[in-house]
PDB file of N, CA, C and O in Angstrom:
ATOM      1  N   UNK A   1      12.208  15.548 -26.570  1.00 87.00           N
ATOM      2  CA  UNK A   1      11.608  16.284 -25.486  1.00 87.00           C
ATOM      3  C   UNK A   1      10.105  16.413 -25.654  1.00 87.00           C
ATOM      4  O   UNK A   1       9.379  16.462 -24.666  1.00 87.00           O
ATOM      5  N   UNK A   2       9.657  16.504 -26.888  1.00 92.00           N
ATOM      6  CA  UNK A   2       8.226  16.720 -27.140  1.00 92.00           C
ATOM      7  C   UNK A   2       7.383  15.569 -26.602  1.00 92.00           C
ATOM      8  O   UNK A   2       6.301  15.796 -26.042  1.00 92.00           O
ATOM      9  N   UNK A   3       7.864  14.353 -26.736  1.00 93.00           N
ATOM     10  CA  UNK A   3       7.121  13.198 -26.229  1.00 93.00           C
ATOM     11  C   UNK A   3       6.936  13.299 -24.716  1.00 93.00           C
ATOM     12  O   UNK A   3       5.824  13.140 -24.202  1.00 93.00           O
ATOM     13  N   UNK A   4       8.004  13.587 -24.018  1.00 92.00           N
ATOM     14  CA  UNK A   4       7.952  13.672 -22.563  1.00 92.00           C
ATOM     15  C   UNK A   4       7.029  14.795 -22.100  1.00 92.00           C
ATOM     16  O   UNK A   4       6.179  14.597 -21.229  1.00 92.00           O
ATOM     17  N   UNK A   5       7.175  15.976 -22.698  1.00 95.00           N
ATOM     18  CA  UNK A   5       6.358  17.116 -22.292  1.00 95.00           C
ATOM     19  C   UNK A   5       4.881  16.918 -22.623  1.00 95.00           C
ATOM     20  O   UNK A   5       4.004  17.308 -21.853  1.00 95.00           O
ATOM     21  N   UNK A   6       4.585  16.301 -23.756  1.00 95.00           N
ATOM     22  CA  UNK A   6       3.185  16.065 -24.102  1.00 95.00           C
ATOM     23  C   UNK A   6       2.562  15.025 -23.177  1.00 95.00           C
ATOM     24  O   UNK A   6       1.382  15.140 -22.817  1.00 95.00           O
ATOM     25  N   UNK A   7       3.336  14.032 -22.759  1.00 94.00           N
ATOM     26  CA  UNK A   7       2.835  13.057 -21.787  1.00 94.00           C
ATOM     27  C   UNK A   7       2.554  13.731 -20.446  1.00 94.00           C
ATOM     28  O   UNK A   7       1.549  13.437 -19.791  1.00 94.00           O
ATOM     29  N   UNK A   8       3.426  14.619 -20.034  1.00 94.00           N
ATOM     30  CA  UNK A   8       3.208  15.344 -18.784  1.00 94.00           C
ATOM     31  C   UNK A   8       1.928  16.173 -18.844  1.00 94.00           C
ATOM     32  O   UNK A   8       1.174  16.223 -17.872  1.00 94.00           O
ATOM     33  N   UNK A   9       1.685  16.835 -19.961  1.00 94.00           N
ATOM     34  CA  UNK A   9       0.464  17.632 -20.112  1.00 94.00           C
ATOM     35  C   UNK A   9      -0.774  16.744 -20.071  1.00 94.00           C
ATOM     36  O   UNK A   9      -1.776  17.106 -19.445  1.00 94.00           O
ATOM     37  N   UNK A  10      -0.719  15.592 -20.728  1.00 94.00           N
ATOM     38  CA  UNK A  10      -1.858  14.671 -20.711  1.00 94.00           C
ATOM     39  C   UNK A  10      -2.112  14.155 -19.304  1.00 94.00           C
ATOM     40  O   UNK A  10      -3.266  13.998 -18.887  1.00 94.00           O
ATOM     41  N   UNK A  11      -1.058  13.909 -18.558  1.00 94.00           N
ATOM     42  CA  UNK A  11      -1.182  13.399 -17.185  1.00 94.00           C
ATOM     43  C   UNK A  11      -1.942  14.383 -16.292  1.00 94.00           C
ATOM     44  O   UNK A  11      -2.724  13.954 -15.431  1.00 94.00           O
ATOM     45  N   UNK A  12      -1.747  15.665 -16.507  1.00 93.00           N
ATOM     46  CA  UNK A  12      -2.444  16.679 -15.707  1.00 93.00           C
ATOM     47  C   UNK A  12      -3.958  16.475 -15.788  1.00 93.00           C
ATOM     48  O   UNK A  12      -4.663  16.602 -14.787  1.00 93.00           O
ATOM     49  N   UNK A  13      -4.459  16.119 -16.963  1.00 91.00           N
ATOM     50  CA  UNK A  13      -5.893  15.950 -17.159  1.00 91.00           C
ATOM     51  C   UNK A  13      -6.384  14.547 -16.809  1.00 91.00           C
ATOM     52  O   UNK A  13      -7.559  14.350 -16.544  1.00 91.00           O
ATOM     53  N   UNK A  14      -5.483  13.569 -16.807  1.00 92.00           N
ATOM     54  CA  UNK A  14      -5.900  12.185 -16.622  1.00 92.00           C
ATOM     55  C   UNK A  14      -5.673  11.624 -15.225  1.00 92.00           C
ATOM     56  O   UNK A  14      -6.222  10.580 -14.895  1.00 92.00           O
ATOM     57  N   UNK A  15      -4.882  12.256 -14.404  1.00 89.00           N
ATOM     58  CA  UNK A  15      -4.507  11.618 -13.144  1.00 89.00           C
ATOM     59  C   UNK A  15      -5.665  11.463 -12.163  1.00 89.00           C
ATOM     60  O   UNK A  15      -5.615  10.614 -11.289  1.00 89.00           O
ATOM     61  N   UNK A  16      -6.723  12.228 -12.296  1.00 88.00           N
ATOM     62  CA  UNK A  16      -7.855  12.101 -11.383  1.00 88.00           C
ATOM     63  C   UNK A  16      -8.815  10.984 -11.783  1.00 88.00           C
ATOM     64  O   UNK A  16      -9.284  10.231 -10.945  1.00 88.00           O
ATOM     65  N   UNK A  17      -9.095  10.855 -13.080  1.00 90.00           N
ATOM     66  CA  UNK A  17     -10.058   9.865 -13.552  1.00 90.00           C
ATOM     67  C   UNK A  17      -9.410   8.664 -14.228  1.00 90.00           C
ATOM     68  O   UNK A  17     -10.068   7.679 -14.493  1.00 90.00           O
ATOM     69  N   UNK A  18      -8.134   8.775 -14.558  1.00 92.00           N
ATOM     70  CA  UNK A  18      -7.467   7.705 -15.294  1.00 92.00           C
ATOM     71  C   UNK A  18      -7.586   7.927 -16.791  1.00 92.00           C
ATOM     72  O   UNK A  18      -8.285   8.822 -17.255  1.00 92.00           O
ATOM     73  N   UNK A  19      -6.895   7.124 -17.534  1.00 94.00           N
ATOM     74  CA  UNK A  19      -6.932   7.231 -18.984  1.00 94.00           C
ATOM     75  C   UNK A  19      -5.782   6.487 -19.606  1.00 94.00           C
ATOM     76  O   UNK A  19      -5.021   5.798 -18.915  1.00 94.00           O
ATOM     77  N   UNK A  20      -5.646   6.596 -20.899  1.00 94.00           N
ATOM     78  CA  UNK A  20      -4.601   5.884 -21.628  1.00 94.00           C
ATOM     79  C   UNK A  20      -3.899   6.841 -22.592  1.00 94.00           C
ATOM     80  O   UNK A  20      -4.560   7.551 -23.349  1.00 94.00           O
ATOM     81  N   UNK A  21      -2.600   6.850 -22.529  1.00 93.00           N
ATOM     82  CA  UNK A  21      -1.783   7.642 -23.450  1.00 93.00           C
ATOM     83  C   UNK A  21      -1.158   6.663 -24.438  1.00 93.00           C
ATOM     84  O   UNK A  21      -0.555   5.676 -24.039  1.00 93.00           O
ATOM     85  N   UNK A  22      -1.302   6.919 -25.720  1.00 92.00           N
ATOM     86  CA  UNK A  22      -0.761   6.040 -26.749  1.00 92.00           C
ATOM     87  C   UNK A  22       0.392   6.745 -27.442  1.00 92.00           C
ATOM     88  O   UNK A  22       0.227   7.839 -27.979  1.00 92.00           O
ATOM     89  N   UNK A  23       1.563   6.105 -27.423  1.00 92.00           N
ATOM     90  CA  UNK A  23       2.741   6.618 -28.124  1.00 92.00           C
ATOM     91  C   UNK A  23       3.046   5.709 -29.305  1.00 92.00           C
ATOM     92  O   UNK A  23       2.894   4.493 -29.211  1.00 92.00           O
ATOM     93  N   UNK A  24       3.485   6.298 -30.387  1.00 90.00           N
ATOM     94  CA  UNK A  24       3.801   5.536 -31.590  1.00 90.00           C
ATOM     95  C   UNK A  24       5.279   5.165 -31.571  1.00 90.00           C
ATOM     96  O   UNK A  24       6.143   6.040 -31.582  1.00 90.00           O
ATOM     97  N   UNK A  25       5.539   3.877 -31.528  1.00 90.00           N
ATOM     98  CA  UNK A  25       6.916   3.378 -31.544  1.00 90.00           C
ATOM     99  C   UNK A  25       7.182   2.636 -32.842  1.00 90.00           C
ATOM    100  O   UNK A  25       6.471   2.820 -33.835  1.00 90.00           O
ATOM    101  N   UNK A  26       8.182   1.791 -32.826  1.00 91.00           N
ATOM    102  CA  UNK A  26       8.552   1.028 -34.013  1.00 91.00           C
ATOM    103  C   UNK A  26       9.305  -0.217 -33.587  1.00 91.00           C
ATOM    104  O   UNK A  26       9.922  -0.253 -32.522  1.00 91.00           O
ATOM    105  N   UNK A  27       9.253  -1.222 -34.414  1.00 91.00           N
ATOM    106  CA  UNK A  27      10.018  -2.443 -34.148  1.00 91.00           C
ATOM    107  C   UNK A  27      11.506  -2.129 -34.104  1.00 91.00           C
ATOM    108  O   UNK A  27      12.261  -2.766 -33.370  1.00 91.00           O
ATOM    109  N   UNK A  28      11.934  -1.132 -34.837  1.00 91.00           N
ATOM    110  CA  UNK A  28      13.360  -0.786 -34.836  1.00 91.00           C
ATOM    111  C   UNK A  28      13.813  -0.218 -33.492  1.00 91.00           C
ATOM    112  O   UNK A  28      15.005  -0.096 -33.245  1.00 91.00           O
ATOM    113  N   UNK A  29      12.878   0.101 -32.612  1.00 91.00           N
ATOM    114  CA  UNK A  29      13.234   0.481 -31.253  1.00 91.00           C
ATOM    115  C   UNK A  29      13.625  -0.721 -30.415  1.00 91.00           C
ATOM    116  O   UNK A  29      14.273  -0.589 -29.386  1.00 91.00           O
ATOM    117  N   UNK A  30      13.220  -1.908 -30.851  1.00 91.00           N
ATOM    118  CA  UNK A  30      13.543  -3.157 -30.163  1.00 91.00           C
ATOM    119  C   UNK A  30      14.669  -3.887 -30.875  1.00 91.00           C
ATOM    120  O   UNK A  30      15.602  -4.369 -30.246  1.00 91.00           O
ATOM    121  N   UNK A  31      14.568  -3.952 -32.194  1.00 91.00           N
ATOM    122  CA  UNK A  31      15.595  -4.591 -33.030  1.00 91.00           C
ATOM    123  C   UNK A  31      16.202  -3.485 -33.895  1.00 91.00           C
ATOM    124  O   UNK A  31      15.618  -3.081 -34.899  1.00 91.00           O
ATOM    125  N   UNK A  32      17.364  -2.952 -33.522  1.00 88.00           N
ATOM    126  CA  UNK A  32      17.941  -1.805 -34.235  1.00 88.00           C
ATOM    127  C   UNK A  32      18.265  -2.115 -35.696  1.00 88.00           C
ATOM    128  O   UNK A  32      18.690  -3.209 -36.034  1.00 88.00           O
ATOM    129  N   UNK A  33      18.063  -1.125 -36.533  1.00 86.00           N
ATOM    130  CA  UNK A  33      18.422  -1.210 -37.948  1.00 86.00           C
ATOM    131  C   UNK A  33      19.743  -0.469 -38.158  1.00 86.00           C
ATOM    132  O   UNK A  33      19.889   0.669 -37.720  1.00 86.00           O
ATOM    133  N   UNK A  34      20.681  -1.089 -38.829  1.00 84.00           N
ATOM    134  CA  UNK A  34      22.024  -0.502 -38.946  1.00 84.00           C
ATOM    135  C   UNK A  34      22.071   0.746 -39.822  1.00 84.00           C
ATOM    136  O   UNK A  34      22.840   1.656 -39.556  1.00 84.00           O
ATOM    137  N   UNK A  35      21.267   0.817 -40.854  1.00 87.00           N
ATOM    138  CA  UNK A  35      21.358   1.956 -41.777  1.00 87.00           C
ATOM    139  C   UNK A  35      20.620   3.197 -41.281  1.00 87.00           C
ATOM    140  O   UNK A  35      20.789   4.275 -41.824  1.00 87.00           O
ATOM    141  N   UNK A  36      19.781   3.033 -40.296  1.00 89.00           N
ATOM    142  CA  UNK A  36      19.042   4.167 -39.735  1.00 89.00           C
ATOM    143  C   UNK A  36      19.226   4.175 -38.213  1.00 89.00           C
ATOM    144  O   UNK A  36      18.274   4.117 -37.440  1.00 89.00           O
ATOM    145  N   UNK A  37      20.471   4.283 -37.805  1.00 89.00           N
ATOM    146  CA  UNK A  37      20.856   4.182 -36.403  1.00 89.00           C
ATOM    147  C   UNK A  37      20.152   5.207 -35.525  1.00 89.00           C
ATOM    148  O   UNK A  37      19.624   4.882 -34.460  1.00 89.00           O
ATOM    149  N   UNK A  38      20.111   6.455 -35.958  1.00 91.00           N
ATOM    150  CA  UNK A  38      19.497   7.516 -35.161  1.00 91.00           C
ATOM    151  C   UNK A  38      17.999   7.271 -35.003  1.00 91.00           C
ATOM    152  O   UNK A  38      17.442   7.471 -33.916  1.00 91.00           O
ATOM    153  N   UNK A  39      17.345   6.832 -36.057  1.00 92.00           N
ATOM    154  CA  UNK A  39      15.912   6.509 -35.982  1.00 92.00           C
ATOM    155  C   UNK A  39      15.667   5.417 -34.947  1.00 92.00           C
ATOM    156  O   UNK A  39      14.757   5.529 -34.121  1.00 92.00           O
ATOM    157  N   UNK A  40      16.483   4.361 -34.978  1.00 93.00           N
ATOM    158  CA  UNK A  40      16.340   3.268 -34.016  1.00 93.00           C
ATOM    159  C   UNK A  40      16.537   3.754 -32.585  1.00 93.00           C
ATOM    160  O   UNK A  40      15.815   3.337 -31.673  1.00 93.00           O
ATOM    161  N   UNK A  41      17.500   4.632 -32.380  1.00 92.00           N
ATOM    162  CA  UNK A  41      17.737   5.187 -31.034  1.00 92.00           C
ATOM    163  C   UNK A  41      16.541   5.995 -30.548  1.00 92.00           C
ATOM    164  O   UNK A  41      16.137   5.876 -29.383  1.00 92.00           O
ATOM    165  N   UNK A  42      15.972   6.797 -31.420  1.00 92.00           N
ATOM    166  CA  UNK A  42      14.838   7.620 -31.000  1.00 92.00           C
ATOM    167  C   UNK A  42      13.620   6.759 -30.693  1.00 92.00           C
ATOM    168  O   UNK A  42      12.877   7.048 -29.750  1.00 92.00           O
ATOM    169  N   UNK A  43      13.402   5.691 -31.436  1.00 93.00           N
ATOM    170  CA  UNK A  43      12.272   4.809 -31.163  1.00 93.00           C
ATOM    171  C   UNK A  43      12.508   3.980 -29.911  1.00 93.00           C
ATOM    172  O   UNK A  43      11.570   3.671 -29.177  1.00 93.00           O
ATOM    173  N   UNK A  44      13.751   3.637 -29.621  1.00 93.00           N
ATOM    174  CA  UNK A  44      14.062   2.954 -28.360  1.00 93.00           C
ATOM    175  C   UNK A  44      13.762   3.883 -27.181  1.00 93.00           C
ATOM    176  O   UNK A  44      13.290   3.436 -26.132  1.00 93.00           O
ATOM    177  N   UNK A  45      14.013   5.163 -27.356  1.00 93.00           N
ATOM    178  CA  UNK A  45      13.684   6.142 -26.310  1.00 93.00           C
ATOM    179  C   UNK A  45      12.179   6.221 -26.093  1.00 93.00           C
ATOM    180  O   UNK A  45      11.722   6.333 -24.945  1.00 93.00           O
ATOM    181  N   UNK A  46      11.393   6.138 -27.161  1.00 94.00           N
ATOM    182  CA  UNK A  46       9.926   6.135 -27.036  1.00 94.00           C
ATOM    183  C   UNK A  46       9.488   4.943 -26.197  1.00 94.00           C
ATOM    184  O   UNK A  46       8.665   5.077 -25.280  1.00 94.00           O
ATOM    185  N   UNK A  47      10.051   3.777 -26.471  1.00 93.00           N
ATOM    186  CA  UNK A  47       9.704   2.575 -25.711  1.00 93.00           C
ATOM    187  C   UNK A  47      10.084   2.738 -24.238  1.00 93.00           C
ATOM    188  O   UNK A  47       9.297   2.410 -23.345  1.00 93.00           O
ATOM    189  N   UNK A  48      11.271   3.234 -23.990  1.00 93.00           N
ATOM    190  CA  UNK A  48      11.765   3.379 -22.618  1.00 93.00           C
ATOM    191  C   UNK A  48      10.942   4.389 -21.823  1.00 93.00           C
ATOM    192  O   UNK A  48      10.538   4.117 -20.680  1.00 93.00           O
ATOM    193  N   UNK A  49      10.692   5.544 -22.405  1.00 93.00           N
ATOM    194  CA  UNK A  49       9.890   6.570 -21.721  1.00 93.00           C
ATOM    195  C   UNK A  49       8.494   6.031 -21.433  1.00 93.00           C
ATOM    196  O   UNK A  49       7.960   6.204 -20.328  1.00 93.00           O
ATOM    197  N   UNK A  50       7.891   5.357 -22.397  1.00 92.00           N
ATOM    198  CA  UNK A  50       6.537   4.842 -22.221  1.00 92.00           C
ATOM    199  C   UNK A  50       6.467   3.820 -21.098  1.00 92.00           C
ATOM    200  O   UNK A  50       5.557   3.853 -20.263  1.00 92.00           O
ATOM    201  N   UNK A  51       7.420   2.901 -21.058  1.00 93.00           N
ATOM    202  CA  UNK A  51       7.424   1.877 -20.010  1.00 93.00           C
ATOM    203  C   UNK A  51       7.637   2.492 -18.632  1.00 93.00           C
ATOM    204  O   UNK A  51       6.972   2.115 -17.658  1.00 93.00           O
ATOM    205  N   UNK A  52       8.547   3.429 -18.533  1.00 93.00           N
ATOM    206  CA  UNK A  52       8.818   4.045 -17.238  1.00 93.00           C
ATOM    207  C   UNK A  52       7.658   4.903 -16.743  1.00 93.00           C
ATOM    208  O   UNK A  52       7.327   4.880 -15.552  1.00 93.00           O
ATOM    209  N   UNK A  53       7.038   5.661 -17.631  1.00 92.00           N
ATOM    210  CA  UNK A  53       5.894   6.469 -17.220  1.00 92.00           C
ATOM    211  C   UNK A  53       4.702   5.592 -16.851  1.00 92.00           C
ATOM    212  O   UNK A  53       3.962   5.902 -15.922  1.00 92.00           O
ATOM    213  N   UNK A  54       4.517   4.480 -17.559  1.00 91.00           N
ATOM    214  CA  UNK A  54       3.439   3.548 -17.216  1.00 91.00           C
ATOM    215  C   UNK A  54       3.652   2.986 -15.813  1.00 91.00           C
ATOM    216  O   UNK A  54       2.695   2.862 -15.028  1.00 91.00           O
ATOM    217  N   UNK A  55       4.875   2.667 -15.494  1.00 92.00           N
ATOM    218  CA  UNK A  55       5.186   2.148 -14.165  1.00 92.00           C
ATOM    219  C   UNK A  55       4.924   3.210 -13.092  1.00 92.00           C
ATOM    220  O   UNK A  55       4.367   2.931 -12.045  1.00 92.00           O
ATOM    221  N   UNK A  56       5.323   4.428 -13.373  1.00 92.00           N
ATOM    222  CA  UNK A  56       5.182   5.507 -12.395  1.00 92.00           C
ATOM    223  C   UNK A  56       3.739   5.980 -12.250  1.00 92.00           C
ATOM    224  O   UNK A  56       3.273   6.258 -11.149  1.00 92.00           O
ATOM    225  N   UNK A  57       3.008   6.085 -13.348  1.00 93.00           N
ATOM    226  CA  UNK A  57       1.665   6.647 -13.328  1.00 93.00           C
ATOM    227  C   UNK A  57       0.573   5.589 -13.192  1.00 93.00           C
ATOM    228  O   UNK A  57      -0.607   5.923 -13.091  1.00 93.00           O
ATOM    229  N   UNK A  58       0.927   4.325 -13.207  1.00 91.00           N
ATOM    230  CA  UNK A  58      -0.068   3.256 -13.097  1.00 91.00           C
ATOM    231  C   UNK A  58      -0.904   3.354 -11.832  1.00 91.00           C
ATOM    232  O   UNK A  58      -2.078   2.992 -11.825  1.00 91.00           O
ATOM    233  N   UNK A  59      -0.314   3.846 -10.759  1.00 91.00           N
ATOM    234  CA  UNK A  59      -1.044   3.987  -9.484  1.00 91.00           C
ATOM    235  C   UNK A  59      -2.204   4.958  -9.612  1.00 91.00           C
ATOM    236  O   UNK A  59      -3.165   4.888  -8.862  1.00 91.00           O
ATOM    237  N   UNK A  60      -2.121   5.875 -10.579  1.00 91.00           N
ATOM    238  CA  UNK A  60      -3.192   6.848 -10.819  1.00 91.00           C
ATOM    239  C   UNK A  60      -4.123   6.426 -11.942  1.00 91.00           C
ATOM    240  O   UNK A  60      -4.903   7.218 -12.460  1.00 91.00           O
ATOM    241  N   UNK A  61      -4.020   5.164 -12.347  1.00 92.00           N
ATOM    242  CA  UNK A  61      -4.849   4.589 -13.417  1.00 92.00           C
ATOM    243  C   UNK A  61      -4.625   5.278 -14.761  1.00 92.00           C
ATOM    244  O   UNK A  61      -5.533   5.377 -15.569  1.00 92.00           O
ATOM    245  N   UNK A  62      -3.413   5.766 -14.970  1.00 92.00           N
ATOM    246  CA  UNK A  62      -3.035   6.313 -16.271  1.00 92.00           C
ATOM    247  C   UNK A  62      -2.109   5.286 -16.909  1.00 92.00           C
ATOM    248  O   UNK A  62      -1.018   5.035 -16.429  1.00 92.00           O
ATOM    249  N   UNK A  63      -2.584   4.643 -17.969  1.00 88.00           N
ATOM    250  CA  UNK A  63      -1.801   3.614 -18.629  1.00 88.00           C
ATOM    251  C   UNK A  63      -1.157   4.180 -19.886  1.00 88.00           C
ATOM    252  O   UNK A  63      -1.556   5.223 -20.400  1.00 88.00           O
ATOM    253  N   UNK A  64      -0.165   3.463 -20.379  1.00 84.00           N
ATOM    254  CA  UNK A  64       0.551   3.877 -21.593  1.00 84.00           C
ATOM    255  C   UNK A  64       0.609   2.691 -22.520  1.00 84.00           C
ATOM    256  O   UNK A  64       0.803   1.576 -22.097  1.00 84.00           O
ATOM    257  N   UNK A  65       0.453   2.971 -23.796  1.00 82.00           N
ATOM    258  CA  UNK A  65       0.577   1.932 -24.816  1.00 82.00           C
ATOM    259  C   UNK A  65       1.583   2.405 -25.851  1.00 82.00           C
ATOM    260  O   UNK A  65       1.705   3.592 -26.130  1.00 82.00           O
ATOM    261  N   UNK A  66       2.288   1.434 -26.425  1.00 80.00           N
ATOM    262  CA  UNK A  66       3.259   1.747 -27.473  1.00 80.00           C
ATOM    263  C   UNK A  66       2.763   1.132 -28.763  1.00 80.00           C
ATOM    264  O   UNK A  66       2.341   0.016 -28.810  1.00 80.00           O
TER     265      UNK A  66
END
């Protein structure tokens, strides 16, 4: 939840002038690791949230990087 809420707060300040939000992901979000399943799931969520918010907020010149 913290990732989503912090992105929303950043958007409040960036939607008028634009900007870039950088989220820290991991390769294990793309290629899951079997011994750290929960970690891989959480990093996949970071990737998914970032891509979806970039698509939605791109019209306001707010970009997202992973």
